[in-house]
Short mmCIF file of C-alpha atoms (C1' of nucleotides) in Angstrom, two decimals:
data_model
loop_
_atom_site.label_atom_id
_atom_site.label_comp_id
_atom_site.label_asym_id
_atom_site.label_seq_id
_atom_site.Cartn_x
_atom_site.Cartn_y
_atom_site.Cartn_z
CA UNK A 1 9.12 -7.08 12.71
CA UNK A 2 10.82 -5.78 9.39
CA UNK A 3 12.31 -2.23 9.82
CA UNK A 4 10.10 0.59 9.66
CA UNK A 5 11.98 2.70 7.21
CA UNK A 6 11.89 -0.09 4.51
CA UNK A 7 8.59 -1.20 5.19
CA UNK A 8 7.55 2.55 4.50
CA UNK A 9 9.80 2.64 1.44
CA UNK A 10 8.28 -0.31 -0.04
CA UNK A 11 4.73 0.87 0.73
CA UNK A 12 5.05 3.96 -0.75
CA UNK A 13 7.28 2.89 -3.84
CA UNK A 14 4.52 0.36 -4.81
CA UNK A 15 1.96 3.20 -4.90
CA UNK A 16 4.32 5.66 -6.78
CA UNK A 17 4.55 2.72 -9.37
CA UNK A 18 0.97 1.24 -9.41
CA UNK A 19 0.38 5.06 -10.26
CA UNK A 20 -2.06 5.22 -7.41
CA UNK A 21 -0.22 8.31 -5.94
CA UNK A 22 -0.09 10.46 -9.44
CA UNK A 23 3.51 12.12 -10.78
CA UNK A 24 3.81 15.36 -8.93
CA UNK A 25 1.30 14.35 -5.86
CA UNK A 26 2.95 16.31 -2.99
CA UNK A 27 4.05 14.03 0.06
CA UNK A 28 3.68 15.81 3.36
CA UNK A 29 5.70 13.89 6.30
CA UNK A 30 2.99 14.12 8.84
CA UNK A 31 0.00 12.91 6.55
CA UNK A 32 2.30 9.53 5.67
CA UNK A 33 3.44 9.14 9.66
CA UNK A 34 -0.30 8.82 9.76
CA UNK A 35 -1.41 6.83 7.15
CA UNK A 36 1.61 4.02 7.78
CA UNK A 37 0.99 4.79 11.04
CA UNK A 38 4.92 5.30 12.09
CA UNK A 39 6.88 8.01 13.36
CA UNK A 40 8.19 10.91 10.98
CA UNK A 41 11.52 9.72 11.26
CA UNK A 42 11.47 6.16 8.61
CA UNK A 43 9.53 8.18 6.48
CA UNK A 44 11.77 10.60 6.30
CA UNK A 45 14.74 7.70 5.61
CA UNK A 46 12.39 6.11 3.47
CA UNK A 47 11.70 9.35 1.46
CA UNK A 48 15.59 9.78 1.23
CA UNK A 49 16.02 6.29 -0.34
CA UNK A 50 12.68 6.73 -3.17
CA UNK A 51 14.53 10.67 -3.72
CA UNK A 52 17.88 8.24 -4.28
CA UNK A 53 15.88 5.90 -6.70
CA UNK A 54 14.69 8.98 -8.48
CA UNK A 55 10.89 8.53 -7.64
CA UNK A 56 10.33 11.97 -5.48
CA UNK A 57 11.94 14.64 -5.74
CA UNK A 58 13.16 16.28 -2.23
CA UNK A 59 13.75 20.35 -2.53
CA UNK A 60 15.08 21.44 0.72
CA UNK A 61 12.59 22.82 3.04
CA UNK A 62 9.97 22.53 0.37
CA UNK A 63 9.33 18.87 1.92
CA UNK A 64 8.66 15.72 -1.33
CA UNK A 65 6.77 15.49 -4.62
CA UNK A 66 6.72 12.47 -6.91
CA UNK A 67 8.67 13.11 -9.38
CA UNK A 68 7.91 14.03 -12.49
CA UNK A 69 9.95 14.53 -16.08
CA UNK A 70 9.68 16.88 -18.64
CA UNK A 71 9.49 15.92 -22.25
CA UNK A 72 13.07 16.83 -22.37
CA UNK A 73 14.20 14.98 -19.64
CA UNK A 74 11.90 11.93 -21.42
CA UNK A 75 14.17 12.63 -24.15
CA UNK A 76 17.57 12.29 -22.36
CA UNK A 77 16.07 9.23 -20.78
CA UNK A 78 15.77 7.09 -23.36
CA UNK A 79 18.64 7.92 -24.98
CA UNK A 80 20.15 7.07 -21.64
CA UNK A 81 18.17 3.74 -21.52
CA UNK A 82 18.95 2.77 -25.94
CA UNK A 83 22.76 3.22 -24.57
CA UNK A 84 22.65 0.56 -21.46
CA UNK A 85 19.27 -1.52 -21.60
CA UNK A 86 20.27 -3.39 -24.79
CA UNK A 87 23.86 -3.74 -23.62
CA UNK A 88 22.28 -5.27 -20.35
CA UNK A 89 20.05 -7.68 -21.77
CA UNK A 90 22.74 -8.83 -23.98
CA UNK A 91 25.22 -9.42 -20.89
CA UNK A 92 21.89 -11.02 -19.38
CA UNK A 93 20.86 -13.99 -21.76
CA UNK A 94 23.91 -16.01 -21.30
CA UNK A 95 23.28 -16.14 -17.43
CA UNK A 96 19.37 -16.54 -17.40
CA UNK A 97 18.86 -19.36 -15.58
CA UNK A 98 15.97 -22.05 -16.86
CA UNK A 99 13.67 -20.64 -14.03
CA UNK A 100 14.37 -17.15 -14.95
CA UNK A 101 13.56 -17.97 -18.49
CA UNK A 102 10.30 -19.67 -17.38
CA UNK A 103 9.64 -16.12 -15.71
CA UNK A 104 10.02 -14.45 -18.37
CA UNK A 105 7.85 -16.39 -20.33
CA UNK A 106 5.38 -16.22 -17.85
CA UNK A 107 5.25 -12.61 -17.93
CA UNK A 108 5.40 -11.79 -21.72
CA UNK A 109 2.36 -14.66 -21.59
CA UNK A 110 0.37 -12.96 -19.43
CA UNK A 111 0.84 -9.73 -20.86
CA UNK A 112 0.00 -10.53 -24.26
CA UNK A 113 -3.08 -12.10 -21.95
CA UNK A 114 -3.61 -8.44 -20.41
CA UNK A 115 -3.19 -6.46 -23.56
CA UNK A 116 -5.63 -7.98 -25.74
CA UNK A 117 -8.11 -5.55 -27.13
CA UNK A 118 -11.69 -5.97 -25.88
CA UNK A 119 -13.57 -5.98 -22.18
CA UNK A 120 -10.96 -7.29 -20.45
CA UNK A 121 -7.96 -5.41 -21.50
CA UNK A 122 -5.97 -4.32 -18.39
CA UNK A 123 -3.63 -1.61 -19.23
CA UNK A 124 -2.31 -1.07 -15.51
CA UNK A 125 -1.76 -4.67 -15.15
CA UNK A 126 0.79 -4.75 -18.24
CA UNK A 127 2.83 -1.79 -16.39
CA UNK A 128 3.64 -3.58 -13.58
CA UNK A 129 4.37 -7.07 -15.50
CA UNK A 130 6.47 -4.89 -17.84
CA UNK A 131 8.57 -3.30 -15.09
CA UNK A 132 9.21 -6.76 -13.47
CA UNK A 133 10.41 -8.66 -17.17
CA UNK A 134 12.31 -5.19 -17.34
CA UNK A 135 14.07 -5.43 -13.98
CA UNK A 136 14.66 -9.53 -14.35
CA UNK A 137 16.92 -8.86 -17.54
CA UNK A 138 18.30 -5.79 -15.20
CA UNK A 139 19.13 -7.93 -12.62
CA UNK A 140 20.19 -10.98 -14.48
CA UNK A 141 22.78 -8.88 -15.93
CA UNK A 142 24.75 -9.41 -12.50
CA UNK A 143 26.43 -5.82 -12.66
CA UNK A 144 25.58 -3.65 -9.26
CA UNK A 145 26.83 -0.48 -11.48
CA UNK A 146 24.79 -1.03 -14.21
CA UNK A 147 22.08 -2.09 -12.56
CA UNK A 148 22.01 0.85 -10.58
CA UNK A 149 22.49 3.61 -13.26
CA UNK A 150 19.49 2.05 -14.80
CA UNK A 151 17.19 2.15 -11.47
CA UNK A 152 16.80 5.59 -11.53
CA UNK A 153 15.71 5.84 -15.50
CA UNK A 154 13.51 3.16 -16.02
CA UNK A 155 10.75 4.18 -13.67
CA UNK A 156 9.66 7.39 -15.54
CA UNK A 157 8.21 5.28 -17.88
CA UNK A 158 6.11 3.15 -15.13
CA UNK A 159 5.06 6.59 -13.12
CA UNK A 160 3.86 7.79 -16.48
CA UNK A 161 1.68 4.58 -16.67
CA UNK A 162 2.63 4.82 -20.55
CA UNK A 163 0.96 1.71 -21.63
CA UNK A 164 -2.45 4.05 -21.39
CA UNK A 165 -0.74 6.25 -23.95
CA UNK A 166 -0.26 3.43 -26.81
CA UNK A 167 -1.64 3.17 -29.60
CA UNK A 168 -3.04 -0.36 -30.70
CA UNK A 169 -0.33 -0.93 -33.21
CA UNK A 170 2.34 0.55 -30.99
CA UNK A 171 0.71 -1.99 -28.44
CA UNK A 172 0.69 -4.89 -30.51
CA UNK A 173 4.24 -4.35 -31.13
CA UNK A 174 5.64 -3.91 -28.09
CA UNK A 175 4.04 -7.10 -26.76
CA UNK A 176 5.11 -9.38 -29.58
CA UNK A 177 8.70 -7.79 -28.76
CA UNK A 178 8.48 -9.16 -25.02
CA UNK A 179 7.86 -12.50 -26.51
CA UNK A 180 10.27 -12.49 -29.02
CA UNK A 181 12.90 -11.36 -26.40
CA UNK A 182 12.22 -14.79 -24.75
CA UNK A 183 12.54 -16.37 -27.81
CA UNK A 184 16.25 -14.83 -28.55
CA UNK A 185 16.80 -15.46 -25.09
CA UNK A 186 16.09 -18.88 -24.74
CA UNK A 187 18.10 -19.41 -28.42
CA UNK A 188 21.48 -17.88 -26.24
CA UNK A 189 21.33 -15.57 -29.15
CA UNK A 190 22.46 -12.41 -26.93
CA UNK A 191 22.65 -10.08 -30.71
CA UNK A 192 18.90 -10.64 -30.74
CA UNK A 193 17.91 -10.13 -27.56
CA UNK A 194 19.57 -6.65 -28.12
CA UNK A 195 18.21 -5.70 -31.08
CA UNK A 196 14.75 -6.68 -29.94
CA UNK A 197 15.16 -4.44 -26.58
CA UNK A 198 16.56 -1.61 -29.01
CA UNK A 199 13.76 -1.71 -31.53
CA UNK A 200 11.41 -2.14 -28.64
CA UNK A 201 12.76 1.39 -26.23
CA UNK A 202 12.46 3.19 -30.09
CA UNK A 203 8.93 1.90 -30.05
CA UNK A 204 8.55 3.51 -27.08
CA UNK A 205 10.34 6.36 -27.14
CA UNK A 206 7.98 7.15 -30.36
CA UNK A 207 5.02 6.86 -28.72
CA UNK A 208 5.95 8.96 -25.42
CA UNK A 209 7.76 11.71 -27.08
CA UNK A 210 6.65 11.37 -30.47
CA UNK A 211 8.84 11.31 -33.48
CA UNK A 212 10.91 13.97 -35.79
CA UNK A 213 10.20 16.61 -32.77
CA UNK B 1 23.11 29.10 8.56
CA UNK B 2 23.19 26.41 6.05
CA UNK B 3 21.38 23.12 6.83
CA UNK B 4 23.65 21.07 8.70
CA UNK B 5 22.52 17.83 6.90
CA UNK B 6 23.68 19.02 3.74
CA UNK B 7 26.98 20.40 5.53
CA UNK B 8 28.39 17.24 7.08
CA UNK B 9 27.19 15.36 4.04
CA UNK B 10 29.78 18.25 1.85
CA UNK B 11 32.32 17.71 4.85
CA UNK B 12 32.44 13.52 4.77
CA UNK B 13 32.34 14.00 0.69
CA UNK B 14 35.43 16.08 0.25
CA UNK B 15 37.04 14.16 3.15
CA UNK B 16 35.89 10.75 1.27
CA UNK B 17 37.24 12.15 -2.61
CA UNK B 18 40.16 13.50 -0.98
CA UNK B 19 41.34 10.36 0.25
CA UNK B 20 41.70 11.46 3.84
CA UNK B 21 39.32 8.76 4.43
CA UNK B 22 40.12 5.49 2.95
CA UNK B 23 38.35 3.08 1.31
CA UNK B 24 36.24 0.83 3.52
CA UNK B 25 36.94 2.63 6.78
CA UNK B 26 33.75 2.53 9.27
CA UNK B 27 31.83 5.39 10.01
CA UNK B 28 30.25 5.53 13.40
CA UNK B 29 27.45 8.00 13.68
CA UNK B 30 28.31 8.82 17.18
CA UNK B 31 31.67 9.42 16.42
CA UNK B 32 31.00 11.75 13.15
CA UNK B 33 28.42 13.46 15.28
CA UNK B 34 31.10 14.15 17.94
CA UNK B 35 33.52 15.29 15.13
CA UNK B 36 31.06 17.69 12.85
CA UNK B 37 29.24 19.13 16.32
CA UNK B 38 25.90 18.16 14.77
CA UNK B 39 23.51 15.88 16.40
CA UNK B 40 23.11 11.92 14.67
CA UNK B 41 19.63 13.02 12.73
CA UNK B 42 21.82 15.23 10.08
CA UNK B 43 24.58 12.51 9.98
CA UNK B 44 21.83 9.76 9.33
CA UNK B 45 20.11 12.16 6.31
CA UNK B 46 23.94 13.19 5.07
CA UNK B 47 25.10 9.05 5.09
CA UNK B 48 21.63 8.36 3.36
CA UNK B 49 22.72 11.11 0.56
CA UNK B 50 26.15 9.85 0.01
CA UNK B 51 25.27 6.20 -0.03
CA UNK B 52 22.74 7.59 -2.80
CA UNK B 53 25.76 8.53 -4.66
CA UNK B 54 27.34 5.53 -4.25
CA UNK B 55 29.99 7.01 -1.59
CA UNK B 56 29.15 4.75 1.42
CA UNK B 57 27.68 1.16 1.71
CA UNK B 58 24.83 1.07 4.23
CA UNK B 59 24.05 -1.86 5.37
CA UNK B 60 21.09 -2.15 8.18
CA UNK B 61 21.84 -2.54 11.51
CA UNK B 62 25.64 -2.95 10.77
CA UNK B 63 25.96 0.80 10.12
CA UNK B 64 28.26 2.73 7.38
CA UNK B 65 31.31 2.16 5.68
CA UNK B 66 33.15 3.75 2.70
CA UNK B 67 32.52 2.03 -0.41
CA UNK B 68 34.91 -0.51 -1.97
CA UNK B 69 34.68 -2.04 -5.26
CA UNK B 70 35.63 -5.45 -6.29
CA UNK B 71 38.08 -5.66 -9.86
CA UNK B 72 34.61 -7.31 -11.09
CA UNK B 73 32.96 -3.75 -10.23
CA UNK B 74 35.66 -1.67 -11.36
CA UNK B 75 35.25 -3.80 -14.66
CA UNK B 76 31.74 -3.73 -14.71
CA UNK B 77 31.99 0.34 -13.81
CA UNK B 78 34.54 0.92 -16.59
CA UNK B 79 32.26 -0.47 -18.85
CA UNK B 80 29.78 1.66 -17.88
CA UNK B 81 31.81 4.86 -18.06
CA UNK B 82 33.04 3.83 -21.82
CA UNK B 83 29.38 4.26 -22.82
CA UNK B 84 28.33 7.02 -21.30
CA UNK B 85 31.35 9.19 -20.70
CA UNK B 86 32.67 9.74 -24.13
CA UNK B 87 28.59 10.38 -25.01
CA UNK B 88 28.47 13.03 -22.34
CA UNK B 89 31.68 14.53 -24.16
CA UNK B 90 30.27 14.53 -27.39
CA UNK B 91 26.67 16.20 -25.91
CA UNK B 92 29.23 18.88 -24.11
CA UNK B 93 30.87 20.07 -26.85
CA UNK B 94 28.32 22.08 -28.37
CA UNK B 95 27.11 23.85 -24.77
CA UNK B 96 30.78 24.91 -23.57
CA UNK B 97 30.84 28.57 -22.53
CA UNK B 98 34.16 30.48 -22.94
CA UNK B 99 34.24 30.49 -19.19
CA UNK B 100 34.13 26.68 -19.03
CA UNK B 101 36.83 26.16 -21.91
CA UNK B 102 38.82 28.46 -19.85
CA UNK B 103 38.08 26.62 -16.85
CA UNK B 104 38.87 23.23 -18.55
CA UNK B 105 42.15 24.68 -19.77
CA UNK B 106 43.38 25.86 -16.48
CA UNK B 107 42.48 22.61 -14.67
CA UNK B 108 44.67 20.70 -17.81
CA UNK B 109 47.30 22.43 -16.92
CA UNK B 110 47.14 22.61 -13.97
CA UNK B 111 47.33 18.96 -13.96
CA UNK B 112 50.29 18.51 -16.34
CA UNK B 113 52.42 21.06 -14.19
CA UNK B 114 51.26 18.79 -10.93
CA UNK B 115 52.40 15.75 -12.90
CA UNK B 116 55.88 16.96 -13.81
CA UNK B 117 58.13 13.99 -12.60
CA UNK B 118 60.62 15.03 -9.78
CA UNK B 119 59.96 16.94 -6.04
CA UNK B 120 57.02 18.85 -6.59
CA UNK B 121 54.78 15.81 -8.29
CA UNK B 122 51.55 15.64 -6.77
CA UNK B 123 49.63 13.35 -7.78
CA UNK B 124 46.69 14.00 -4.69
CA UNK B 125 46.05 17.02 -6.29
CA UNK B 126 45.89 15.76 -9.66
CA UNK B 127 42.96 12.98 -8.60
CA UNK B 128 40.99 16.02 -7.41
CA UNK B 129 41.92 18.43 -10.48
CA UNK B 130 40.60 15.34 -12.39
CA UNK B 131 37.59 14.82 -10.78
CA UNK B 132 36.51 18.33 -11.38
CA UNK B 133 37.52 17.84 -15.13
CA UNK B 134 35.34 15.09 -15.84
CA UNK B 135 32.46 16.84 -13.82
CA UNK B 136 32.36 20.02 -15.55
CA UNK B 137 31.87 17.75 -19.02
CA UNK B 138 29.29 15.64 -17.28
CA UNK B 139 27.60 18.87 -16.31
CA UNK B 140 28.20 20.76 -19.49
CA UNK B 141 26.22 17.71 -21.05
CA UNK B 142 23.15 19.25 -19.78
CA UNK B 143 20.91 16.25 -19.00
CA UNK B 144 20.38 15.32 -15.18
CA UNK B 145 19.25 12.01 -16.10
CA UNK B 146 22.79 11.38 -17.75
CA UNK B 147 24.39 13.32 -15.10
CA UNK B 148 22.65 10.65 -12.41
CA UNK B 149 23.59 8.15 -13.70
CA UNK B 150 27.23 8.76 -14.04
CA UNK B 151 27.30 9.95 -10.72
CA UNK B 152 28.01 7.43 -8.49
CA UNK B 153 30.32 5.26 -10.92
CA UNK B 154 32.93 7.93 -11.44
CA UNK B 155 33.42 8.10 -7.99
CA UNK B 156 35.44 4.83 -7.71
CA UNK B 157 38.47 5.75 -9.57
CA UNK B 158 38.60 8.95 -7.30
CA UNK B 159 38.29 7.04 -3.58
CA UNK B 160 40.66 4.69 -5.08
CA UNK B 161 43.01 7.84 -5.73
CA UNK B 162 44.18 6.36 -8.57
CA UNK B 163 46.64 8.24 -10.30
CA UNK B 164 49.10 6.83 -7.67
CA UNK B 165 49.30 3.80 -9.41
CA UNK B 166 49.85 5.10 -12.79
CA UNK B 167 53.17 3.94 -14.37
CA UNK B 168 55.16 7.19 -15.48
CA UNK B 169 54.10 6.55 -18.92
CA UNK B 170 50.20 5.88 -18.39
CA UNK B 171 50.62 9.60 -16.30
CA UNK B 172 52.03 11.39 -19.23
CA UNK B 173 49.57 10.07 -21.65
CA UNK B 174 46.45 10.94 -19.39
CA UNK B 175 47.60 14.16 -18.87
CA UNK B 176 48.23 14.81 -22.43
CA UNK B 177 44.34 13.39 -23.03
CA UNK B 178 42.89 15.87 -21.26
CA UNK B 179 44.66 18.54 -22.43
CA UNK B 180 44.07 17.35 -26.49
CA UNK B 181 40.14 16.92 -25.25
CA UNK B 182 40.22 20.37 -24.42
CA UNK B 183 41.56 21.37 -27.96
CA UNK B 184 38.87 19.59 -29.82
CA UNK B 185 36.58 21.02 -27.66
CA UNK B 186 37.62 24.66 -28.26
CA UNK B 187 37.75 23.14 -32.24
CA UNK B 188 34.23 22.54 -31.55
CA UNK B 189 34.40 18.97 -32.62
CA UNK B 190 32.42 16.45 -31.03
CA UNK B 191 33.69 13.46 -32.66
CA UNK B 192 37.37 14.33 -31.39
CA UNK B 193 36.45 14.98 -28.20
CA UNK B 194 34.70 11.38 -27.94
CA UNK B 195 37.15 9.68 -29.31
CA UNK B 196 39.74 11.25 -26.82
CA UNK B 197 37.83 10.46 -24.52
CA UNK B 198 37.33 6.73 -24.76
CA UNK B 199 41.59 6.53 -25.61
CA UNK B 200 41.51 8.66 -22.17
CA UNK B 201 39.34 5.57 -20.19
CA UNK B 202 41.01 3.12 -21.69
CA UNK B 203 44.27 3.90 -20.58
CA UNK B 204 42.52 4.14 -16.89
CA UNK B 205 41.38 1.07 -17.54
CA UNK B 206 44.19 -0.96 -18.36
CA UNK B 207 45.91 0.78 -15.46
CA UNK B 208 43.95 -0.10 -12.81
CA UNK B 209 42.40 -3.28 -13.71
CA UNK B 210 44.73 -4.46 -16.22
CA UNK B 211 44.52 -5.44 -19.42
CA UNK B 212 43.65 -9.07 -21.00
CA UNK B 213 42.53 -10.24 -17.60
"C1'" DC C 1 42.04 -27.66 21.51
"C1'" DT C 2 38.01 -26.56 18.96
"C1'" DT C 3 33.06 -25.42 18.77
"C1'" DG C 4 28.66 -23.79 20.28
"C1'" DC C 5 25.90 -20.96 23.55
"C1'" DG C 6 24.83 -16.95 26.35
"C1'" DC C 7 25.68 -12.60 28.35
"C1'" DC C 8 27.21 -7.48 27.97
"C1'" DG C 9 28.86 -3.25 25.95
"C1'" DA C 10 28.23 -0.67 21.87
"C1'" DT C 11 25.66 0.89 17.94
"C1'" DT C 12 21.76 1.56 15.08
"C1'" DG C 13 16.61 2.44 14.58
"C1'" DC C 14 12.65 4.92 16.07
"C1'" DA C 15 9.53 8.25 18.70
"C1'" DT C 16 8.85 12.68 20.56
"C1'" DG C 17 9.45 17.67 21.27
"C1'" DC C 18 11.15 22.06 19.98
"C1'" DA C 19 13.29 25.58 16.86
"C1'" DA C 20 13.70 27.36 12.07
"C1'" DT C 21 11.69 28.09 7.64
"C1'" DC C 22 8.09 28.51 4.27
"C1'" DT C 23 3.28 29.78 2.33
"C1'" DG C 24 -0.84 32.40 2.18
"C1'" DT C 25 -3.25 36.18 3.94
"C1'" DT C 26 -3.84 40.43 5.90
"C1'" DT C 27 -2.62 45.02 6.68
"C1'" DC C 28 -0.12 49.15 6.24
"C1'" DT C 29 1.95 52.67 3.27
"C1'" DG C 30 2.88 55.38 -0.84
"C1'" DC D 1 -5.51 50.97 -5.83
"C1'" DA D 2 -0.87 48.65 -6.12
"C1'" DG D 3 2.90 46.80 -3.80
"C1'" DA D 4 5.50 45.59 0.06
"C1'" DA D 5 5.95 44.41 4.81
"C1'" DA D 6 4.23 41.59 8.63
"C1'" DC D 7 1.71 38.20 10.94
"C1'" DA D 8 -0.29 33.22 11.55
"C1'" DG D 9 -0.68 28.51 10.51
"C1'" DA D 10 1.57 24.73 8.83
"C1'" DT D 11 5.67 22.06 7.61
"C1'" DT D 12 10.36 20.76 7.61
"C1'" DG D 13 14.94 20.33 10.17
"C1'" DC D 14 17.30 19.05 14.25
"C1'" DA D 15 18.27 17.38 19.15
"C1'" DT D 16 17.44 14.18 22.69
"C1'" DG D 17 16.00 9.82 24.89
"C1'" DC D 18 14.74 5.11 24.73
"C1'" DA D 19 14.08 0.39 22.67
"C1'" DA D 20 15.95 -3.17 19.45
"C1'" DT D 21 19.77 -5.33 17.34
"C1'" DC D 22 24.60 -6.55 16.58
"C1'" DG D 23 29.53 -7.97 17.64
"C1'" DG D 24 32.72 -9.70 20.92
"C1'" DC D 25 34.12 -12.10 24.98
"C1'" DG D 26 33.91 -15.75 28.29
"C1'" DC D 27 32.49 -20.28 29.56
"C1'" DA D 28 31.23 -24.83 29.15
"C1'" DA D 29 30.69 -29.12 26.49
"C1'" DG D 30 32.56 -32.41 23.24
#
DNA sequence: CTTGCGCCGATTGCATGCAATCTGTTTCTG
DNA sequence: CAGAAACAGATTGCATGCAATCGGCGCAAG
């Protein structure tokens, strides 16, 4: 059997992310014993590592919320993520591997797929595909440091479910920017991929926080 | 009484940054627990905290150590700190009280007189006079999410205690960075103080990790 | 002499119980 | 009636005890 404590992390982080526990929801200890039905001790551990990952927020004796960001803090964020994202996916492309690649192209697929307008248009879906084609170019940057000063900033967008917030143009754009990614990707063009991930966190940030505040 | 979590965490911190433990030492719970008088629950939450700040490695079942980094990481983390440090100057600038210009002045000169060549060099007490230099910046900056992320990756050069391996000549300009950062800060100029800044982490840089690898 | 297996001490992971702290309400006082 | 003090329920923080896992040593087989 895996360990309790990460099995408990896990569980709750995928909630936190699918946006089925809401930003701000406050996390008692004994109601989450129950529900994962361990001892208040891993979730305790486990609440330490989401509070490390900056998912809750842990004020001393005050016991765990989800976290949740003010528009200034949304602010600092992406500023935060137009300084290292780009830079990332630019040290990624050269060491994407052909599977990796096939991933991605997977995912930008499948989200154009889950973004068309009409009946079947699945905003959450796109939130989670987006967080994974997000953390591959993370990841495939092979820097622990940067991945890490990155884990903590890119889920505010996810929590805030943002996709529900776009507009259909912003949409449209930020789809076709996945794909193109791939594209400059797969060309070992790393310039490309970064100006497509920079144009596509400004198309974001504009949408979230609006423009000219 | 303050919470004894957060106290042993402070305790294995300042004995972590002050080099007293070195880097990749082993850190028993029982034996920590024996040492701070506190039971292994608070030692478990205060390992968990650190390791969130990138001061310990936990790895399960194997227990704690105190991080190392690989010349790949300290590349990688240099990196890092080139685009976000000399942004967090810049953001500074503008916020810095006449309390905290004071307090920046003192700790510059405090660290030139510690760095005089001859008997009374200390260069321990410069690593920690440093650290607090670059932290009230970080702070000044006044975004968390910038803060967080810098957090754990300026904490390698410290553990490392690094200005012990400074040639005489790296020392004197270092010291004479900080001091000239503080002057364009008082100047009020942002653009100085950035650009002082990078100089300032380049000259790390090539110091501990070499140049033209 | 080297390599693989199995046992044993040591250490981490988890559950439980109790003490300390916080929140909301009531009650007392000016 | 307003405001502050005090009580009660609930929640977090910590200590202790036990089960699970890991690392090292010895022993046997090749």
């Amino acid at each position: 059997m895996r360990p309790a404590a990460e099995q408990a992390a896990q569980s709750l982080r995928e909630e936190i992310l699918s946006g089925a526990i809401a930003s701000g929801t406050r996390l008692g200890e004994a109601e989450l014993a129950g529900r994962l039905s361990v001892s208040r001790t891993p979730i305790r551990e486990a609440l330490s590592r989401l509070a490390a990952e900056g998912l809750v927020e842990l004020q001393p004796n005050r016991g765990a919320r989800v976290a949740t960001w003010s528009t200034e803090q949304l602010r600092e964020i992406f500023e935060l993520r137009l300084r290292l994202e780009p830079y990332a996916v630019r040290q990624a492309v050269p060491h994407l591997s052909e599977e990796q690649l096939a991933e991605l192209d997977r995912l930008a697929a499948e989200m154009m797929r889950a973004g068309k307008p009409g009946r079947a248009q699945d905003l959450t879906k796109i939130v989670e595909l987006n967080r994974r084609f997000h953390g591959l170019f993370i990841d495939a940057a092979g820097s622990p440091p940067l991945a890490g000063a990155l884990r903590g900033v890119t889920h505010a967008a996810v929590v805030h479910q943002n996709f529900h917030d776009y507009t259909p143009d912003a949409l449209r754009r930020s789809l076709h920017h996945h794909v193109e990614m791939v594209a400059a990707a797969r060309a070992g063009d790393g310039d490309w991929a970064e100006a497509i991930m920079r144009a596509h966190l400004h198309n974001a940030r504009a949408t979230m926080i609006g423009g000219r505040s």
